[in-house]
């Protein structure tokens, strides 16, 4: 038992040390982000504006490159740009020297990441941009570096200490590079007026794609819609509701306008009061909650949750265009 007690005590102390290191890491990385924010008030901000304007007016793509950890961050930046409407891809600097330089066209913009600005593997791609007059944007920490001096626009970031306890492993620096890439992507997104529909075009799969669907994309429509005329009897409404299996039936007038609906709850209340085959107008809800086809699927789900309903009609003016059941929203991954 004594040995177990010693192990437990040591583990607890080690755990405390780990949390201290974790907090120090976060503080140093947050300091790095804060330093970028402060730098935006000066020349760095003006250079960022110029870089965004250069990419925005470019007829080509953004070619992102880097080596080591900067290369990994570069891949992420390229992916973020591409998914938010800015054509971009990553070219490995070492591979560029063995034929991949042919991927870079004169209409492109090259974005190079190197914290030191002295990465030898970048020399060929830098020379290539000069030879063919391809605009070069640099993300680095040294104004006097080879990369910064070679760039058309150098985004020089404050040199902040790494969060690594030894001050060596790229941690704060890579987070700062990633933040600049996110700034470029979001500013370009804003300039282009990138909409939810645009997001959906680039993110058709997964939960994001599901949330960005519109009501019209997930509704049941046509013959599958449960509808009865406003002169129908309750028994007819029950048959329609049972055959369409959506737990609801809409009630329409002679012009095809939705004037009410009958839900499972309406039927239960009718049975509790003693079922009689009355006109649907005596039972229906006259002011149902509806949505338009343009509403986002995630907004439809939020409305259903707030109103404690499981089904609603999608409207085209006064006429029902479709029906959405909450089960369908959950099935496709809307959360």
Coordinates of N, CA, C and O in Angstrom, one line a residue, residues 70-218:
X70 N 6.4 24.7 -41.6 CA 5.7 25.7 -42.4 C 5.0 25.1 -43.6 O 4.0 25.7 -44.0
X71 N 5.5 24.0 -44.1 CA 4.9 23.4 -45.2 C 3.6 22.7 -44.8 O 2.6 22.8 -45.5
X72 N 3.5 22.1 -43.6 CA 2.3 21.6 -43.1 C 1.2 22.7 -42.9 O 0.1 22.5 -43.3
X73 N 1.7 23.8 -42.4 CA 0.7 24.9 -42.2 C 0.3 25.4 -43.6 O -0.9 25.8 -43.8
X74 N 1.2 25.5 -44.6 CA 0.9 25.9 -45.9 C -0.2 25.0 -46.5 O -1.1 25.5 -47.2
X75 N -0.1 23.7 -46.3 CA -1.2 22.8 -46.9 C -2.5 23.2 -46.3 O -3.5 23.2 -47.0
X76 N -2.6 23.5 -45.0 CA -3.8 23.9 -44.4 C -4.3 25.2 -44.9 O -5.5 25.4 -45.2
X77 N -3.5 26.2 -45.1 CA -3.9 27.5 -45.7 C -4.4 27.3 -47.1 O -5.4 27.9 -47.4
X78 N -3.7 26.5 -47.9 CA -4.2 26.2 -49.2 C -5.6 25.6 -49.2 O -6.5 26.0 -50.0
X79 N -5.8 24.7 -48.3 CA -7.1 24.0 -48.2 C -8.2 25.0 -47.8 O -9.3 25.0 -48.3
X80 N -7.9 25.9 -46.8 CA -8.8 26.9 -46.4 C -9.2 27.8 -47.5 O -10.4 28.2 -47.7
X81 N -8.2 28.3 -48.2 CA -8.4 29.2 -49.3 C -9.3 28.6 -50.3 O -10.3 29.2 -50.8
X82 N -9.0 27.3 -50.7 CA -9.8 26.7 -51.8 C -11.2 26.4 -51.4 O -12.1 26.5 -52.2
X83 N -11.4 26.1 -50.1 CA -12.8 25.8 -49.6 C -13.6 27.1 -49.4 O -14.8 27.0 -49.1
X84 N -13.0 28.3 -49.5 CA -13.7 29.5 -49.2 C -13.7 30.4 -50.5 O -13.9 31.6 -50.4
X85 N -13.5 29.8 -51.6 CA -13.7 30.5 -52.9 C -12.5 31.1 -53.6 O -12.6 31.7 -54.6
X86 N -11.3 30.9 -53.0 CA -10.1 31.3 -53.6 C -9.3 30.1 -54.1 O -8.8 29.3 -53.3
X87 N -9.2 30.0 -55.4 CA -8.5 28.9 -56.0 C -7.1 28.8 -55.5 O -6.3 29.7 -55.7
X88 N -6.7 27.7 -54.9 CA -5.4 27.5 -54.3 C -5.0 26.1 -54.2 O -5.9 25.2 -54.1
X89 N -3.7 25.8 -54.3 CA -3.2 24.5 -54.0 C -1.8 24.6 -53.5 O -1.1 25.6 -53.7
X90 N -1.3 23.5 -52.9 CA 0.0 23.5 -52.2 C 1.0 22.8 -53.2 O 0.7 21.8 -53.7
X91 N 2.2 23.5 -53.4 CA 3.3 22.9 -54.1 C 4.4 22.7 -53.2 O 4.9 23.7 -52.6
X92 N 4.9 21.5 -53.0 CA 6.1 21.2 -52.1 C 7.3 21.9 -52.8 O 7.6 21.6 -53.9
X93 N 8.0 22.7 -52.0 CA 9.2 23.4 -52.5 C 10.2 22.5 -53.1 O 10.8 22.8 -54.1
X94 N 10.5 21.3 -52.4 CA 11.5 20.4 -53.0 C 11.1 19.8 -54.3 O 11.9 19.6 -55.2
X95 N 9.8 19.4 -54.4 CA 9.3 18.8 -55.6 C 9.2 19.9 -56.7 O 9.3 19.5 -57.9
X96 N 9.1 21.1 -56.3 CA 9.0 22.2 -57.4 C 10.3 22.2 -58.2 O 10.3 22.4 -59.4
X97 N 11.4 21.9 -57.5 CA 12.7 21.9 -58.2 C 12.9 20.7 -59.1 O 13.9 20.6 -59.9
X98 N 11.9 19.8 -59.1 CA 12.0 18.6 -59.9 C 10.8 18.5 -60.8 O 10.3 17.4 -61.1
X99 N 10.4 19.6 -61.3 CA 9.3 19.6 -62.3 C 8.0 20.3 -62.0 O 7.3 20.7 -62.8
X100 N 7.8 20.4 -60.7 CA 6.5 21.0 -60.2 C 6.4 22.5 -60.4 O 5.3 23.1 -60.2
X101 N 7.5 23.1 -60.8 CA 7.5 24.5 -61.1 C 6.5 24.8 -62.3 O 6.0 25.9 -62.4
X102 N 6.4 23.8 -63.1 CA 5.5 23.9 -64.3 C 4.0 24.1 -63.9 O 3.2 24.4 -64.7
X103 N 3.7 23.8 -62.6 CA 2.3 24.0 -62.1 C 2.0 25.5 -61.9 O 0.9 25.9 -61.8
X104 N 3.1 26.3 -61.8 CA 2.9 27.7 -61.5 C 2.8 28.5 -62.8 O 3.7 28.5 -63.6
X105 N 1.7 29.3 -63.0 CA 1.5 30.1 -64.2 C 1.8 31.6 -63.9 O 1.7 32.0 -62.7
X106 N 1.9 32.3 -64.9 CA 2.2 33.8 -64.7 C 1.0 34.5 -64.1 O 1.2 35.6 -63.5
X107 N -0.2 34.0 -64.2 CA -1.3 34.7 -63.7 C -1.5 34.3 -62.2 O -2.4 34.9 -61.5
X108 N -0.7 33.4 -61.6 CA -0.9 33.0 -60.3 C -0.2 34.0 -59.3 O 0.5 34.9 -59.7
X109 N -0.5 33.7 -58.0 CA 0.2 34.4 -56.9 C 0.9 33.3 -56.1 O 0.2 32.4 -55.7
X110 N 2.1 33.5 -55.8 CA 2.8 32.5 -54.9 C 2.9 33.0 -53.5 O 3.3 34.2 -53.2
X111 N 2.5 32.2 -52.5 CA 2.5 32.5 -51.1 C 3.5 31.6 -50.4 O 3.3 30.4 -50.4
X112 N 4.6 32.1 -49.9 CA 5.7 31.3 -49.4 C 5.7 31.5 -47.9 O 5.7 32.7 -47.4
X113 N 5.8 30.4 -47.1 CA 5.9 30.5 -45.7 C 7.3 30.0 -45.2 O 7.8 28.9 -45.6
X114 N 8.0 30.8 -44.5 CA 9.3 30.5 -43.9 C 9.5 31.4 -42.7 O 9.7 32.6 -42.9
X115 N 9.6 30.8 -41.5 CA 9.7 31.7 -40.3 C 11.0 32.4 -40.3 O 11.1 33.6 -40.0
X116 N 12.1 31.7 -40.7 CA 13.4 32.3 -40.7 C 13.6 33.2 -42.0 O 14.4 34.1 -42.0
X117 N 12.9 32.8 -43.1 CA 13.1 33.4 -44.4 C 14.4 33.0 -45.1 O 14.8 33.7 -46.1
X118 N 15.1 32.0 -44.5 CA 16.3 31.6 -45.1 C 16.3 30.1 -45.5 O 17.4 29.5 -45.6
X119 N 15.2 29.5 -45.8 CA 15.1 28.1 -46.1 C 15.6 27.9 -47.5 O 15.1 28.4 -48.5
X120 N 16.7 27.1 -47.6 CA 17.5 26.9 -48.8 C 16.6 26.3 -49.9 O 16.7 26.7 -51.1
X121 N 15.7 25.4 -49.6 CA 14.9 24.7 -50.6 C 13.9 25.6 -51.3 O 13.3 25.2 -52.3
X122 N 13.7 26.9 -50.8 CA 12.8 27.8 -51.4 C 13.5 28.6 -52.6 O 12.8 29.3 -53.3
X123 N 14.8 28.5 -52.7 CA 15.5 29.3 -53.7 C 15.0 29.2 -55.1 O 14.9 30.2 -55.8
X124 N 14.8 27.9 -55.5 CA 14.4 27.7 -56.9 C 13.0 28.3 -57.2 O 12.8 28.9 -58.3
X125 N 12.1 28.2 -56.3 CA 10.8 28.7 -56.5 C 10.8 30.2 -56.5 O 10.0 30.9 -57.2
X126 N 11.6 30.8 -55.6 CA 11.8 32.2 -55.6 C 12.3 32.7 -56.9 O 11.8 33.7 -57.5
X127 N 13.4 32.1 -57.4 CA 14.0 32.5 -58.7 C 13.0 32.4 -59.8 O 12.9 33.2 -60.7
X128 N 12.2 31.3 -59.7 CA 11.2 31.1 -60.8 C 10.2 32.3 -60.8 O 9.8 32.8 -61.9
X129 N 9.7 32.7 -59.7 CA 8.8 33.8 -59.6 C 9.4 35.1 -60.2 O 8.7 35.9 -60.9
X130 N 10.6 35.3 -60.0 CA 11.3 36.5 -60.5 C 11.5 36.4 -62.1 O 11.2 37.4 -62.8
X131 N 11.8 35.2 -62.5 CA 12.1 35.0 -63.9 C 10.8 35.2 -64.7 O 10.8 35.8 -65.8
X132 N 9.7 34.7 -64.2 CA 8.4 34.8 -65.0 C 7.5 35.9 -64.4 O 6.3 35.9 -64.8
X133 N 8.0 36.7 -63.6 CA 7.2 37.9 -63.0 C 5.9 37.4 -62.4 O 4.9 38.0 -62.6
X134 N 6.0 36.3 -61.6 CA 4.9 35.9 -60.8 C 4.9 36.5 -59.4 O 5.9 36.5 -58.7
X135 N 3.9 37.2 -59.0 CA 3.8 37.9 -57.8 C 4.1 37.0 -56.6 O 3.6 35.9 -56.5
X136 N 4.9 37.5 -55.6 CA 5.3 36.6 -54.5 C 5.0 37.3 -53.2 O 5.4 38.5 -53.0
X137 N 4.2 36.6 -52.4 CA 3.9 37.1 -51.0 C 4.6 36.2 -50.0 O 4.5 35.0 -50.1
X138 N 5.3 36.8 -49.1 CA 6.0 36.0 -48.0 C 5.3 36.2 -46.7 O 4.8 37.3 -46.3
X139 N 5.3 35.1 -45.9 CA 5.0 35.1 -44.5 C 6.2 34.7 -43.7 O 6.6 33.5 -43.8
X140 N 6.8 35.6 -43.0 CA 8.1 35.4 -42.3 C 8.2 36.2 -41.1 O 7.3 37.1 -40.9
X141 N 9.3 36.0 -40.3 CA 9.4 36.8 -39.1 C 10.6 37.8 -39.2 O 10.9 38.6 -38.3
X142 N 11.3 37.8 -40.3 CA 12.5 38.6 -40.5 C 12.4 39.5 -41.7 O 12.4 39.1 -42.8
X143 N 12.4 40.8 -41.4 CA 12.4 41.8 -42.5 C 13.6 41.8 -43.4 O 13.5 42.1 -44.6
X144 N 14.8 41.4 -42.8 CA 16.0 41.4 -43.5 C 16.3 40.1 -44.1 O 17.4 39.9 -44.6
X145 N 15.4 39.2 -44.1 CA 15.7 37.8 -44.6 C 15.7 37.8 -46.2 O 15.2 38.7 -46.8
X146 N 16.3 36.8 -46.7 CA 16.3 36.6 -48.2 C 14.9 36.6 -48.7 O 14.6 37.2 -49.8
X147 N 14.0 35.8 -48.1 CA 12.7 35.7 -48.5 C 12.0 37.1 -48.5 O 11.3 37.5 -49.5
X148 N 12.0 37.8 -47.4 CA 11.4 39.1 -47.3 C 11.8 40.1 -48.4 O 11.1 40.8 -49.0
X149 N 13.2 40.1 -48.6 CA 13.7 41.0 -49.6 C 13.3 40.6 -51.0 O 13.2 41.5 -51.9
X150 N 13.1 39.3 -51.2 CA 12.7 38.9 -52.6 C 11.2 39.0 -52.9 O 10.8 39.0 -54.0
X151 N 10.4 39.2 -51.8 CA 9.0 39.2 -52.0 C 8.5 40.5 -52.5 O 9.0 41.6 -52.2
X152 N 7.4 40.5 -53.3 CA 6.7 41.7 -53.6 C 6.0 42.3 -52.4 O 5.9 43.5 -52.3
X153 N 5.4 41.4 -51.6 CA 4.8 41.9 -50.4 C 5.3 40.9 -49.3 O 5.1 39.7 -49.4
X154 N 5.9 41.4 -48.2 CA 6.4 40.6 -47.1 C 5.5 40.9 -45.9 O 5.5 42.0 -45.4
X155 N 4.8 39.8 -45.4 CA 4.0 39.9 -44.2 C 5.0 39.5 -43.1 O 5.1 38.3 -42.8
X156 N 5.6 40.5 -42.5 CA 6.6 40.2 -41.5 C 5.9 40.1 -40.1 O 5.4 41.1 -39.6
X157 N 6.0 39.0 -39.4 CA 5.3 38.8 -38.2 C 6.3 39.1 -37.0 O 7.5 38.8 -37.1
X158 N 5.7 39.5 -35.9 CA 6.6 39.7 -34.7 C 7.3 38.4 -34.3 O 6.7 37.3 -34.3
X159 N 8.6 38.5 -34.0 CA 9.3 37.3 -33.6 C 9.0 37.1 -32.1 O 9.5 37.7 -31.2
X160 N 8.2 36.0 -31.9 CA 7.8 35.7 -30.5 C 8.4 34.4 -30.1 O 8.7 33.5 -30.9
X161 N 8.5 34.2 -28.8 CA 9.1 32.9 -28.3 C 8.2 31.7 -28.6 O 7.0 31.8 -28.5
X162 N 8.8 30.6 -28.9 CA 8.1 29.4 -29.1 C 7.5 28.9 -27.8 O 8.1 29.1 -26.7
X163 N 6.4 28.2 -27.9 CA 5.8 27.7 -26.6 C 6.4 26.4 -26.1 O 6.2 26.0 -25.0
X164 N 7.3 25.8 -27.0 CA 8.0 24.7 -26.6 C 8.9 25.0 -25.4 O 9.6 26.1 -25.4
X165 N 8.9 24.2 -24.3 CA 9.8 24.5 -23.1 C 11.2 24.7 -23.5 O 11.9 25.5 -22.8
X166 N 11.7 24.1 -24.5 CA 13.1 24.4 -24.9 C 13.2 25.5 -25.9 O 14.3 25.9 -26.3
X167 N 12.1 26.1 -26.3 CA 12.1 27.2 -27.2 C 12.5 26.9 -28.6 O 13.0 27.8 -29.4
X168 N 12.4 25.6 -29.0 CA 12.9 25.1 -30.3 C 11.8 24.7 -31.2 O 11.7 25.1 -32.4
X169 N 10.9 23.8 -30.8 CA 9.9 23.3 -31.7 C 8.9 24.3 -32.2 O 8.4 25.1 -31.3
X170 N 8.7 24.4 -33.5 CA 7.7 25.4 -34.0 C 6.3 25.2 -33.4 O 5.7 24.2 -33.6
X171 N 5.9 26.1 -32.6 CA 4.6 26.1 -31.9 C 3.9 27.4 -32.1 O 3.0 27.6 -32.8
X172 N 4.4 28.4 -31.3 CA 3.8 29.8 -31.5 C 4.0 30.3 -32.9 O 3.0 30.8 -33.5
X173 N 5.1 30.0 -33.5 CA 5.3 30.5 -34.9 C 4.4 29.9 -35.9 O 3.8 30.6 -36.8
X174 N 4.1 28.6 -35.8 CA 3.2 27.9 -36.7 C 1.8 28.4 -36.5 O 1.0 28.6 -37.5
X175 N 1.4 28.6 -35.3 CA 0.1 29.1 -35.0 C -0.1 30.5 -35.6 O -1.2 30.9 -36.2
X176 N 0.9 31.4 -35.5 CA 0.9 32.7 -36.0 C 0.8 32.7 -37.6 O 0.0 33.4 -38.2
X177 N 1.5 31.7 -38.2 CA 1.4 31.6 -39.6 C 0.0 31.2 -40.0 O -0.6 31.7 -41.0
X178 N -0.5 30.2 -39.3 CA -1.9 29.7 -39.6 C -2.9 30.9 -39.5 O -3.8 31.0 -40.3
X179 N -2.7 31.7 -38.4 CA -3.6 32.8 -38.2 C -3.6 33.8 -39.4 O -4.7 34.3 -39.8
X180 N -2.4 34.0 -39.9 CA -2.3 34.9 -41.1 C -3.0 34.3 -42.3 O -3.7 35.0 -43.0
X181 N -2.9 33.0 -42.5 CA -3.6 32.3 -43.6 C -5.1 32.4 -43.4 O -5.8 32.7 -44.4
X182 N -5.5 32.3 -42.2 CA -7.0 32.4 -41.9 C -7.4 33.8 -42.2 O -8.6 34.1 -42.7
X183 N -6.6 34.8 -41.8 CA -7.0 36.2 -42.1 C -7.1 36.5 -43.6 O -8.1 37.1 -44.1
X184 N -6.1 36.0 -44.4 CA -6.2 36.1 -45.8 C -7.5 35.5 -46.4 O -8.2 36.1 -47.2
X185 N -7.8 34.2 -45.9 CA -9.0 33.5 -46.4 C -10.3 34.2 -46.1 O -11.1 34.4 -46.9
X186 N -10.4 34.7 -44.8 CA -11.7 35.3 -44.4 C -11.8 36.7 -45.1 O -12.9 37.1 -45.4
X187 N -10.7 37.4 -45.2 CA -10.8 38.7 -45.9 C -11.2 38.6 -47.3 O -12.0 39.4 -47.8
X188 N -10.6 37.6 -48.0 CA -10.9 37.4 -49.4 C -12.4 36.9 -49.5 O -13.1 37.3 -50.4
X189 N -12.8 36.1 -48.6 CA -14.2 35.6 -48.5 C -15.1 36.8 -48.4 O -16.1 36.9 -49.1
X190 N -14.8 37.7 -47.5 CA -15.6 38.9 -47.3 C -15.7 39.8 -48.6 O -16.7 40.2 -49.0
X191 N -14.5 40.0 -49.2 CA -14.5 40.8 -50.4 C -15.3 40.2 -51.5 O -15.9 41.0 -52.3
X192 N -15.3 38.9 -51.6 CA -16.1 38.3 -52.7 C -17.6 38.1 -52.4 O -18.3 37.6 -53.2
X193 N -18.0 38.4 -51.2 CA -19.4 38.2 -50.8 C -19.7 36.8 -50.8 O -20.8 36.4 -51.2
X194 N -18.8 35.9 -50.3 CA -19.0 34.5 -50.3 C -20.2 34.1 -49.4 O -20.2 34.4 -48.2
X195 N -21.2 33.5 -50.0 CA -22.5 33.3 -49.3 C -22.6 31.8 -48.7 O -21.7 31.0 -49.0
X196 N -23.7 31.6 -48.0 CA -23.9 30.2 -47.5 C -24.1 29.3 -48.7 O -23.7 28.1 -48.6
X197 N -24.7 29.7 -49.8 CA -24.8 28.9 -51.0 C -23.5 28.5 -51.6 O -23.3 27.4 -52.0
X198 N -22.5 29.5 -51.5 CA -21.2 29.2 -52.0 C -20.5 28.2 -51.1 O -19.8 27.3 -51.6
X199 N -20.7 28.3 -49.8 CA -20.1 27.3 -48.9 C -20.7 25.9 -49.2 O -20.0 24.9 -49.2
X200 N -21.9 25.9 -49.5 CA -22.6 24.6 -49.8 C -22.0 24.0 -51.0 O -21.8 22.8 -51.1
X201 N -21.7 24.8 -52.0 CA -21.1 24.3 -53.3 C -19.8 23.6 -53.0 O -19.4 22.6 -53.6
X202 N -19.0 24.2 -52.1 CA -17.6 23.6 -51.8 C -17.6 22.6 -50.7 O -16.6 21.9 -50.5
X203 N -18.8 22.5 -49.9 CA -18.8 21.6 -48.8 C -20.1 20.7 -48.9 O -21.0 20.8 -48.0
X204 N -20.3 20.0 -50.0 CA -21.5 19.2 -50.1 C -21.7 18.0 -49.2 O -22.8 17.6 -49.0
X205 N -20.6 17.6 -48.6 CA -20.6 16.4 -47.8 C -20.6 16.7 -46.3 O -20.2 17.8 -45.9
X206 N -20.9 15.7 -45.5 CA -20.8 15.8 -44.1 C -21.8 16.7 -43.4 O -22.8 17.1 -44.0
X207 N -21.6 17.0 -42.1 CA -22.5 17.8 -41.4 C -22.6 19.2 -41.9 O -23.7 19.8 -41.8
X208 N -21.5 19.7 -42.3 CA -21.5 21.1 -42.8 C -22.3 21.2 -44.0 O -23.2 22.1 -44.2
X209 N -22.2 20.2 -45.0 CA -23.0 20.2 -46.2 C -24.5 20.1 -45.8 O -25.4 20.7 -46.4
X210 N -24.8 19.3 -44.8 CA -26.2 19.1 -44.4 C -26.8 20.4 -43.8 O -27.9 20.8 -44.2
X211 N -26.0 21.1 -43.0 CA -26.5 22.3 -42.4 C -26.8 23.4 -43.4 O -27.6 24.3 -43.2
X212 N -26.0 23.3 -44.5 CA -26.1 24.4 -45.5 C -27.1 24.1 -46.6 O -27.3 24.9 -47.5
X213 N -27.8 23.0 -46.5 CA -28.9 22.7 -47.4 C -30.0 23.6 -47.1 O -30.2 24.1 -46.0
X214 N -30.8 23.9 -48.1 CA -32.0 24.7 -47.9 C -33.3 23.8 -47.7 O -33.2 22.6 -48.0
X215 N -34.3 24.4 -47.2 CA -35.5 23.7 -46.9 C -36.0 23.0 -48.2 O -36.5 21.8 -48.1
X216 N -35.9 23.6 -49.3 CA -36.4 23.0 -50.6 C -35.6 21.8 -50.9 O -36.1 20.9 -51.7
X217 N -34.4 21.7 -50.4 CA -33.5 20.5 -50.7 C -33.9 19.3 -49.9 O -33.5 18.2 -50.3
X218 N -34.6 19.4 -48.8 CA -34.9 18.3 -48.0 C -36.4 18.0 -47.8 O -36.7 17.1 -47.1

